[in-house]
Amino acid sequence: EAGVTQSPRYAVLQEGQAVSFWCDPISGHDTLYWYQQPRDQGPQLLVYFRDEAVIDNSQLPSDRFSAVRPKGTNSTLKIQSAKQGDTATYLCASSFSGGYYAEQFFGPGTRLTVL
Amino acid sequence: AQSVTQPDARVTVSEGASLQLRCKYSYFGTPYLFWYVQYPRQGLQLLLKYYPGDPVVQGVNGFEAEFSKSNSSFHLRKASVHWSDWAVYFCAVSMNTGGLSGKLTFGEGTQVTVIS
């Protein structure tokens, strides 16, 4: 069974540039998460979806970040105008909500550097 | 709000020696607790999970953890460390949202370095 895949694996941009990250969850997983992990810190949830609906985006900086999951499968996270403080690894995870508790499976992440 | 504290940012251990990583959580209610490991340039991998029940849980690669409600702790242990255990370890807590997957709150992580 294929795991969670993410692309690109690395991105380097100047401040003010835009960037998009793409995530393909495990087949059949209805829940998808985006986490931000600054260097030497733990992951912090940005947003998560159940199918195509946003369940919680309270930690997503809405002025510059956006996330969509239009068909309830793949997802895109976009940063409109990147800042140096956005430098971090962006992790995608997925899970299946059926059953007693749904384990989250993580992708390898996209390492973003904003110069 | 739920939170997790890992008081040790870095731990150095000799190969073959025992390892304990500390985790303290803050949560009102019954928590669901997890330990994840992150190898260099890789995503997070689940080591073990605690759901309400037996306080000692077994995980992969010889890891185990013990839940203590009185101490609000979920410490990770391994009897004999291997060089391949060199990684960053994260403790995480989640709430039970009635059978739906809840969001995870992570600690800051503990970097484990294995020396020969």
PDB file of C-alpha atoms in Angstrom:
ATOM      1  CA  GLU A   1       0.000   0.000   0.000  1.00  0.00           C
ATOM      2  CA  ALA A   2       1.432   3.385  -0.992  1.00  0.00           C
ATOM      3  CA  GLY A   3       1.949   5.872   1.798  1.00  0.00           C
ATOM      4  CA  VAL A   4       1.231   9.595   1.867  1.00  0.00           C
ATOM      5  CA  THR A   5       3.099  11.338  -0.915  1.00  0.00           C
ATOM      6  CA  GLN A   6       4.077  14.980  -1.073  1.00  0.00           C
ATOM      7  CA  SER A   7       5.681  17.213  -3.644  1.00  0.00           C
ATOM      8  CA  PRO A   8       7.927  18.985  -4.052  1.00  0.00           C
ATOM      9  CA  ARG A   9      10.349  17.672  -1.423  1.00  0.00           C
ATOM     10  CA  TYR A  10      12.234  20.969  -1.274  1.00  0.00           C
ATOM     11  CA  ALA A  11      11.491  24.586  -2.187  1.00  0.00           C
ATOM     12  CA  VAL A  12      13.616  27.727  -1.961  1.00  0.00           C
ATOM     13  CA  LEU A  13      12.131  31.151  -2.658  1.00  0.00           C
ATOM     14  CA  GLN A  14      12.568  34.825  -2.058  1.00  0.00           C
ATOM     15  CA  GLU A  15      10.278  36.737   0.251  1.00  0.00           C
ATOM     16  CA  GLY A  16       7.087  37.748  -1.509  1.00  0.00           C
ATOM     17  CA  GLN A  17       7.012  34.787  -3.864  1.00  0.00           C
ATOM     18  CA  ALA A  18       4.188  32.265  -3.932  1.00  0.00           C
ATOM     19  CA  VAL A  19       4.504  28.503  -3.522  1.00  0.00           C
ATOM     20  CA  SER A  20       2.173  25.509  -3.557  1.00  0.00           C
ATOM     21  CA  PHE A  21       2.545  22.161  -1.878  1.00  0.00           C
ATOM     22  CA  TRP A  22       0.698  19.078  -2.998  1.00  0.00           C
ATOM     23  CA  CYS A  23      -0.373  16.042  -0.976  1.00  0.00           C
ATOM     24  CA  ASP A  24      -1.770  12.679  -2.054  1.00  0.00           C
ATOM     25  CA  PRO A  25      -3.178  10.792   0.967  1.00  0.00           C
ATOM     26  CA  ILE A  26      -3.424   7.050   1.405  1.00  0.00           C
ATOM     27  CA  SER A  27      -6.229   5.651  -0.712  1.00  0.00           C
ATOM     28  CA  GLY A  28      -9.492   5.460   1.232  1.00  0.00           C
ATOM     29  CA  HIS A  29      -8.436   7.937   3.906  1.00  0.00           C
ATOM     30  CA  ASP A  30     -11.144  10.552   4.363  1.00  0.00           C
ATOM     31  CA  THR A  31      -9.257  12.883   6.710  1.00  0.00           C
ATOM     32  CA  LEU A  32      -6.276  14.962   5.648  1.00  0.00           C
ATOM     33  CA  TYR A  33      -4.059  17.203   7.788  1.00  0.00           C
ATOM     34  CA  TRP A  34      -1.459  19.878   7.090  1.00  0.00           C
ATOM     35  CA  TYR A  35       1.154  20.575   9.766  1.00  0.00           C
ATOM     36  CA  GLN A  36       3.926  23.175   9.895  1.00  0.00           C
ATOM     37  CA  GLN A  37       7.170  22.093  11.561  1.00  0.00           C
ATOM     38  CA  PRO A  38       9.730  24.857  12.141  1.00  0.00           C
ATOM     39  CA  ARG A  39      13.317  23.719  12.568  1.00  0.00           C
ATOM     40  CA  ASP A  40      13.954  22.010  15.922  1.00  0.00           C
ATOM     41  CA  GLN A  41      10.283  22.220  16.912  1.00  0.00           C
ATOM     42  CA  GLY A  42       7.319  19.879  16.959  1.00  0.00           C
ATOM     43  CA  PRO A  43       4.689  19.901  14.202  1.00  0.00           C
ATOM     44  CA  GLN A  44       1.803  22.342  14.606  1.00  0.00           C
ATOM     45  CA  LEU A  45      -1.547  21.765  12.927  1.00  0.00           C
ATOM     46  CA  LEU A  46      -2.494  24.326  10.288  1.00  0.00           C
ATOM     47  CA  VAL A  47      -5.711  22.852   8.870  1.00  0.00           C
ATOM     48  CA  TYR A  48      -7.547  19.595   8.468  1.00  0.00           C
ATOM     49  CA  PHE A  49     -10.283  18.260   6.204  1.00  0.00           C
ATOM     50  CA  ARG A  50     -12.877  15.539   6.387  1.00  0.00           C
ATOM     51  CA  ASP A  51     -13.547  14.701   2.740  1.00  0.00           C
ATOM     52  CA  GLU A  52     -13.676  18.114   1.038  1.00  0.00           C
ATOM     53  CA  ALA A  53     -14.872  20.051   4.094  1.00  0.00           C
ATOM     54  CA  VAL A  54     -12.583  22.093   6.307  1.00  0.00           C
ATOM     55  CA  ILE A  55     -12.974  20.915   9.908  1.00  0.00           C
ATOM     56  CA  ASP A  56     -10.489  23.243  11.592  1.00  0.00           C
ATOM     57  CA  ASN A  57      -8.423  26.014  10.029  1.00  0.00           C
ATOM     58  CA  SER A  58      -8.086  28.179  13.120  1.00  0.00           C
ATOM     59  CA  GLN A  59      -4.267  28.047  13.007  1.00  0.00           C
ATOM     60  CA  LEU A  60      -3.981  28.823   9.296  1.00  0.00           C
ATOM     61  CA  PRO A  61      -2.740  32.397   8.632  1.00  0.00           C
ATOM     62  CA  SER A  62      -5.658  33.239   6.371  1.00  0.00           C
ATOM     63  CA  ASP A  63      -4.148  36.370   4.896  1.00  0.00           C
ATOM     64  CA  ARG A  64      -1.432  34.448   3.067  1.00  0.00           C
ATOM     65  CA  PHE A  65      -2.133  30.729   3.433  1.00  0.00           C
ATOM     66  CA  SER A  66      -4.901  28.758   1.762  1.00  0.00           C
ATOM     67  CA  ALA A  67      -5.691  25.067   1.552  1.00  0.00           C
ATOM     68  CA  VAL A  68      -8.145  23.125  -0.573  1.00  0.00           C
ATOM     69  CA  ARG A  69      -9.238  19.553  -1.050  1.00  0.00           C
ATOM     70  CA  PRO A  70     -11.834  19.902  -3.811  1.00  0.00           C
ATOM     71  CA  LYS A  71     -12.704  16.234  -4.451  1.00  0.00           C
ATOM     72  CA  GLY A  72     -11.931  14.896  -1.023  1.00  0.00           C
ATOM     73  CA  THR A  73      -8.737  13.202  -2.184  1.00  0.00           C
ATOM     74  CA  ASN A  74      -5.621  15.236  -3.017  1.00  0.00           C
ATOM     75  CA  SER A  75      -4.939  18.550  -1.345  1.00  0.00           C
ATOM     76  CA  THR A  76      -2.990  21.717  -2.088  1.00  0.00           C
ATOM     77  CA  LEU A  77      -1.546  24.140   0.456  1.00  0.00           C
ATOM     78  CA  LYS A  78      -0.563  27.521  -0.957  1.00  0.00           C
ATOM     79  CA  ILE A  79       1.408  30.409   0.478  1.00  0.00           C
ATOM     80  CA  GLN A  80       0.563  33.578  -1.393  1.00  0.00           C
ATOM     81  CA  SER A  81       3.426  35.838  -0.342  1.00  0.00           C
ATOM     82  CA  ALA A  82       6.058  33.969   1.578  1.00  0.00           C
ATOM     83  CA  LYS A  83       7.936  35.449   4.541  1.00  0.00           C
ATOM     84  CA  GLN A  84      11.188  34.306   6.137  1.00  0.00           C
ATOM     85  CA  GLY A  85       9.145  33.157   9.148  1.00  0.00           C
ATOM     86  CA  ASP A  86       7.432  30.598   6.930  1.00  0.00           C
ATOM     87  CA  THR A  87      10.692  28.662   6.673  1.00  0.00           C
ATOM     88  CA  ALA A  88       9.744  25.197   7.930  1.00  0.00           C
ATOM     89  CA  THR A  89       8.889  21.675   6.859  1.00  0.00           C
ATOM     90  CA  TYR A  90       5.267  21.239   5.826  1.00  0.00           C
ATOM     91  CA  LEU A  91       3.906  17.805   6.655  1.00  0.00           C
ATOM     92  CA  CYS A  92       0.783  16.188   5.284  1.00  0.00           C
ATOM     93  CA  ALA A  93      -0.950  13.351   7.121  1.00  0.00           C
ATOM     94  CA  SER A  94      -4.042  11.271   6.455  1.00  0.00           C
ATOM     95  CA  SER A  95      -6.319   8.952   8.382  1.00  0.00           C
ATOM     96  CA  PHE A  96      -9.555   6.998   8.088  1.00  0.00           C
ATOM     97  CA  SER A  97     -12.227   8.143  10.506  1.00  0.00           C
ATOM     98  CA  GLY A  98     -13.970   4.783  10.810  1.00  0.00           C
ATOM     99  CA  GLY A  99     -13.299   2.659  13.855  1.00  0.00           C
ATOM    100  CA  TYR A 100     -12.483   3.532  17.420  1.00  0.00           C
ATOM    101  CA  TYR A 101      -9.592   5.825  16.661  1.00  0.00           C
ATOM    102  CA  ALA A 102      -7.923   6.731  13.411  1.00  0.00           C
ATOM    103  CA  GLU A 103      -4.145   6.665  13.290  1.00  0.00           C
ATOM    104  CA  GLN A 104      -2.526   9.468  11.328  1.00  0.00           C
ATOM    105  CA  PHE A 105       0.040   8.514   8.686  1.00  0.00           C
ATOM    106  CA  PHE A 106       2.572  11.153   7.697  1.00  0.00           C
ATOM    107  CA  GLY A 107       4.220  11.966   4.405  1.00  0.00           C
ATOM    108  CA  PRO A 108       7.936  12.854   4.089  1.00  0.00           C
ATOM    109  CA  GLY A 109       7.253  16.587   4.101  1.00  0.00           C
ATOM    110  CA  THR A 110       8.222  19.568   1.971  1.00  0.00           C
ATOM    111  CA  ARG A 111      11.150  21.556   3.306  1.00  0.00           C
ATOM    112  CA  LEU A 112      10.626  25.255   2.540  1.00  0.00           C
ATOM    113  CA  THR A 113      13.349  27.888   2.805  1.00  0.00           C
ATOM    114  CA  VAL A 114      12.400  31.537   2.352  1.00  0.00           C
ATOM    115  CA  LEU A 115      15.395  33.820   1.791  1.00  0.00           C
TER     116      LEU A 115
ATOM    117  CA  ALA B   1      -6.244  23.568  26.012  1.00  0.00           C
ATOM    118  CA  GLN B   2      -4.206  20.437  25.601  1.00  0.00           C
ATOM    119  CA  SER B   3      -0.415  20.667  25.672  1.00  0.00           C
ATOM    120  CA  VAL B   4       2.650  18.440  25.796  1.00  0.00           C
ATOM    121  CA  THR B   5       6.036  19.102  27.390  1.00  0.00           C
ATOM    122  CA  GLN B   6       9.196  17.173  26.643  1.00  0.00           C
ATOM    123  CA  PRO B   7      11.696  18.546  29.165  1.00  0.00           C
ATOM    124  CA  ASP B   8      14.804  17.081  27.546  1.00  0.00           C
ATOM    125  CA  ALA B   9      15.716  18.674  24.227  1.00  0.00           C
ATOM    126  CA  ARG B  10      18.720  16.367  23.750  1.00  0.00           C
ATOM    127  CA  VAL B  11      19.721  13.000  25.173  1.00  0.00           C
ATOM    128  CA  THR B  12      22.966  11.138  24.502  1.00  0.00           C
ATOM    129  CA  VAL B  13      23.079   7.428  25.198  1.00  0.00           C
ATOM    130  CA  SER B  14      25.594   4.656  24.644  1.00  0.00           C
ATOM    131  CA  GLU B  15      24.702   1.819  22.320  1.00  0.00           C
ATOM    132  CA  GLY B  16      23.336  -1.042  24.386  1.00  0.00           C
ATOM    133  CA  ALA B  17      22.348   1.177  27.292  1.00  0.00           C
ATOM    134  CA  SER B  18      18.775   1.836  28.365  1.00  0.00           C
ATOM    135  CA  LEU B  19      16.840   4.909  27.319  1.00  0.00           C
ATOM    136  CA  GLN B  20      14.017   6.884  28.891  1.00  0.00           C
ATOM    137  CA  LEU B  21      12.399   9.908  27.289  1.00  0.00           C
ATOM    138  CA  ARG B  22      10.082  12.018  29.383  1.00  0.00           C
ATOM    139  CA  CYS B  23       6.709  13.405  28.359  1.00  0.00           C
ATOM    140  CA  LYS B  24       4.258  15.402  30.450  1.00  0.00           C
ATOM    141  CA  TYR B  25       0.831  16.272  29.140  1.00  0.00           C
ATOM    142  CA  SER B  26      -1.872  18.704  30.122  1.00  0.00           C
ATOM    143  CA  TYR B  27      -5.381  17.716  29.225  1.00  0.00           C
ATOM    144  CA  PHE B  28      -8.738  17.847  30.956  1.00  0.00           C
ATOM    145  CA  GLY B  29     -10.273  14.437  30.503  1.00  0.00           C
ATOM    146  CA  THR B  30      -8.971  11.153  29.189  1.00  0.00           C
ATOM    147  CA  PRO B  31      -6.164  11.685  26.718  1.00  0.00           C
ATOM    148  CA  TYR B  32      -5.043   9.612  23.788  1.00  0.00           C
ATOM    149  CA  LEU B  33      -1.243   9.641  23.751  1.00  0.00           C
ATOM    150  CA  PHE B  34       1.324   8.839  21.091  1.00  0.00           C
ATOM    151  CA  TRP B  35       5.050   8.619  20.531  1.00  0.00           C
ATOM    152  CA  TYR B  36       6.369   9.322  17.051  1.00  0.00           C
ATOM    153  CA  VAL B  37       9.925   9.044  15.719  1.00  0.00           C
ATOM    154  CA  GLN B  38      11.410  11.199  12.971  1.00  0.00           C
ATOM    155  CA  TYR B  39      14.527  10.074  11.148  1.00  0.00           C
ATOM    156  CA  PRO B  40      16.565  12.648   9.212  1.00  0.00           C
ATOM    157  CA  ARG B  41      14.705  14.050   6.202  1.00  0.00           C
ATOM    158  CA  GLN B  42      11.764  11.718   6.754  1.00  0.00           C
ATOM    159  CA  GLY B  43       8.218  12.087   7.993  1.00  0.00           C
ATOM    160  CA  LEU B  44       6.916  10.979  11.342  1.00  0.00           C
ATOM    161  CA  GLN B  45       6.462   7.300  12.099  1.00  0.00           C
ATOM    162  CA  LEU B  46       4.252   6.015  14.881  1.00  0.00           C
ATOM    163  CA  LEU B  47       6.119   4.084  17.595  1.00  0.00           C
ATOM    164  CA  LEU B  48       3.193   3.370  19.892  1.00  0.00           C
ATOM    165  CA  LYS B  49      -0.152   4.669  21.059  1.00  0.00           C
ATOM    166  CA  TYR B  50      -2.121   4.718  24.294  1.00  0.00           C
ATOM    167  CA  TYR B  51      -5.882   4.395  24.386  1.00  0.00           C
ATOM    168  CA  PRO B  52      -7.623   4.147  27.764  1.00  0.00           C
ATOM    169  CA  GLY B  53      -6.792   0.723  29.184  1.00  0.00           C
ATOM    170  CA  ASP B  54      -3.563  -0.984  30.173  1.00  0.00           C
ATOM    171  CA  PRO B  55      -1.149   1.789  31.232  1.00  0.00           C
ATOM    172  CA  VAL B  56       1.902   0.047  29.735  1.00  0.00           C
ATOM    173  CA  VAL B  57       1.865  -0.134  25.966  1.00  0.00           C
ATOM    174  CA  GLN B  58       4.274  -1.920  23.686  1.00  0.00           C
ATOM    175  CA  GLY B  59       5.452  -0.451  20.413  1.00  0.00           C
ATOM    176  CA  VAL B  60       7.753  -1.271  17.548  1.00  0.00           C
ATOM    177  CA  ASN B  61      11.485  -1.966  17.776  1.00  0.00           C
ATOM    178  CA  GLY B  62      11.420  -2.774  21.502  1.00  0.00           C
ATOM    179  CA  PHE B  63       9.946   0.526  22.668  1.00  0.00           C
ATOM    180  CA  GLU B  64       7.351   0.727  25.409  1.00  0.00           C
ATOM    181  CA  ALA B  65       5.661   3.557  27.277  1.00  0.00           C
ATOM    182  CA  GLU B  66       3.838   3.908  30.547  1.00  0.00           C
ATOM    183  CA  PHE B  67       0.854   6.161  31.133  1.00  0.00           C
ATOM    184  CA  SER B  68       0.423   7.731  34.567  1.00  0.00           C
ATOM    185  CA  LYS B  69      -2.724   9.740  35.214  1.00  0.00           C
ATOM    186  CA  SER B  70      -1.531  10.875  38.642  1.00  0.00           C
ATOM    187  CA  ASN B  71       1.713  12.257  37.191  1.00  0.00           C
ATOM    188  CA  SER B  72       0.226  13.364  33.850  1.00  0.00           C
ATOM    189  CA  SER B  73       3.065  11.551  32.165  1.00  0.00           C
ATOM    190  CA  PHE B  74       3.680   9.188  29.283  1.00  0.00           C
ATOM    191  CA  HIS B  75       7.368   8.276  29.381  1.00  0.00           C
ATOM    192  CA  LEU B  76       9.010   6.222  26.639  1.00  0.00           C
ATOM    193  CA  ARG B  77      11.546   3.475  27.406  1.00  0.00           C
ATOM    194  CA  LYS B  78      13.823   1.079  25.637  1.00  0.00           C
ATOM    195  CA  ALA B  79      15.953  -1.516  27.393  1.00  0.00           C
ATOM    196  CA  SER B  80      18.872  -1.592  24.940  1.00  0.00           C
ATOM    197  CA  VAL B  81      19.484   1.180  22.430  1.00  0.00           C
ATOM    198  CA  HIS B  82      20.758   0.478  18.908  1.00  0.00           C
ATOM    199  CA  TRP B  83      22.609   2.971  16.719  1.00  0.00           C
ATOM    200  CA  SER B  84      19.569   3.021  14.412  1.00  0.00           C
ATOM    201  CA  ASP B  85      17.568   4.671  17.213  1.00  0.00           C
ATOM    202  CA  TRP B  86      19.433   7.926  16.498  1.00  0.00           C
ATOM    203  CA  ALA B  87      16.454  10.209  15.707  1.00  0.00           C
ATOM    204  CA  VAL B  88      14.078  12.824  17.085  1.00  0.00           C
ATOM    205  CA  TYR B  89      11.217  11.555  19.227  1.00  0.00           C
ATOM    206  CA  PHE B  90       7.922  13.387  19.636  1.00  0.00           C
ATOM    207  CA  CYS B  91       5.212  12.875  22.213  1.00  0.00           C
ATOM    208  CA  ALA B  92       1.684  13.893  21.166  1.00  0.00           C
ATOM    209  CA  VAL B  93      -1.780  14.082  22.692  1.00  0.00           C
ATOM    210  CA  SER B  94      -5.200  14.015  21.125  1.00  0.00           C
ATOM    211  CA  MET B  95      -8.732  14.119  22.377  1.00  0.00           C
ATOM    212  CA  ASN B  96     -11.370  11.569  21.591  1.00  0.00           C
ATOM    213  CA  THR B  97     -13.841  13.249  19.332  1.00  0.00           C
ATOM    214  CA  GLY B  98     -16.452  10.550  19.496  1.00  0.00           C
ATOM    215  CA  GLY B  99     -14.704   8.119  17.199  1.00  0.00           C
ATOM    216  CA  LEU B 100     -13.531  10.734  14.725  1.00  0.00           C
ATOM    217  CA  SER B 101      -9.843  11.458  14.314  1.00  0.00           C
ATOM    218  CA  GLY B 102      -8.848  14.405  16.462  1.00  0.00           C
ATOM    219  CA  LYS B 103      -5.992  16.756  15.864  1.00  0.00           C
ATOM    220  CA  LEU B 104      -2.633  16.009  17.435  1.00  0.00           C
ATOM    221  CA  THR B 105      -0.772  18.399  19.715  1.00  0.00           C
ATOM    222  CA  PHE B 106       2.964  17.665  19.729  1.00  0.00           C
ATOM    223  CA  GLY B 107       5.758  18.345  22.159  1.00  0.00           C
ATOM    224  CA  GLU B 108       8.976  20.036  21.074  1.00  0.00           C
ATOM    225  CA  GLY B 109      10.785  16.760  20.557  1.00  0.00           C
ATOM    226  CA  THR B 110      13.856  15.067  22.043  1.00  0.00           C
ATOM    227  CA  GLN B 111      16.929  14.516  19.889  1.00  0.00           C
ATOM    228  CA  VAL B 112      18.506  11.149  20.748  1.00  0.00           C
ATOM    229  CA  THR B 113      22.171  10.682  19.878  1.00  0.00           C
ATOM    230  CA  VAL B 114      23.683   7.210  20.138  1.00  0.00           C
ATOM    231  CA  ILE B 115      27.395   6.850  20.810  1.00  0.00           C
ATOM    232  CA  SER B 116      29.537   3.726  20.666  1.00  0.00           C
TER     233      SER B 116
END
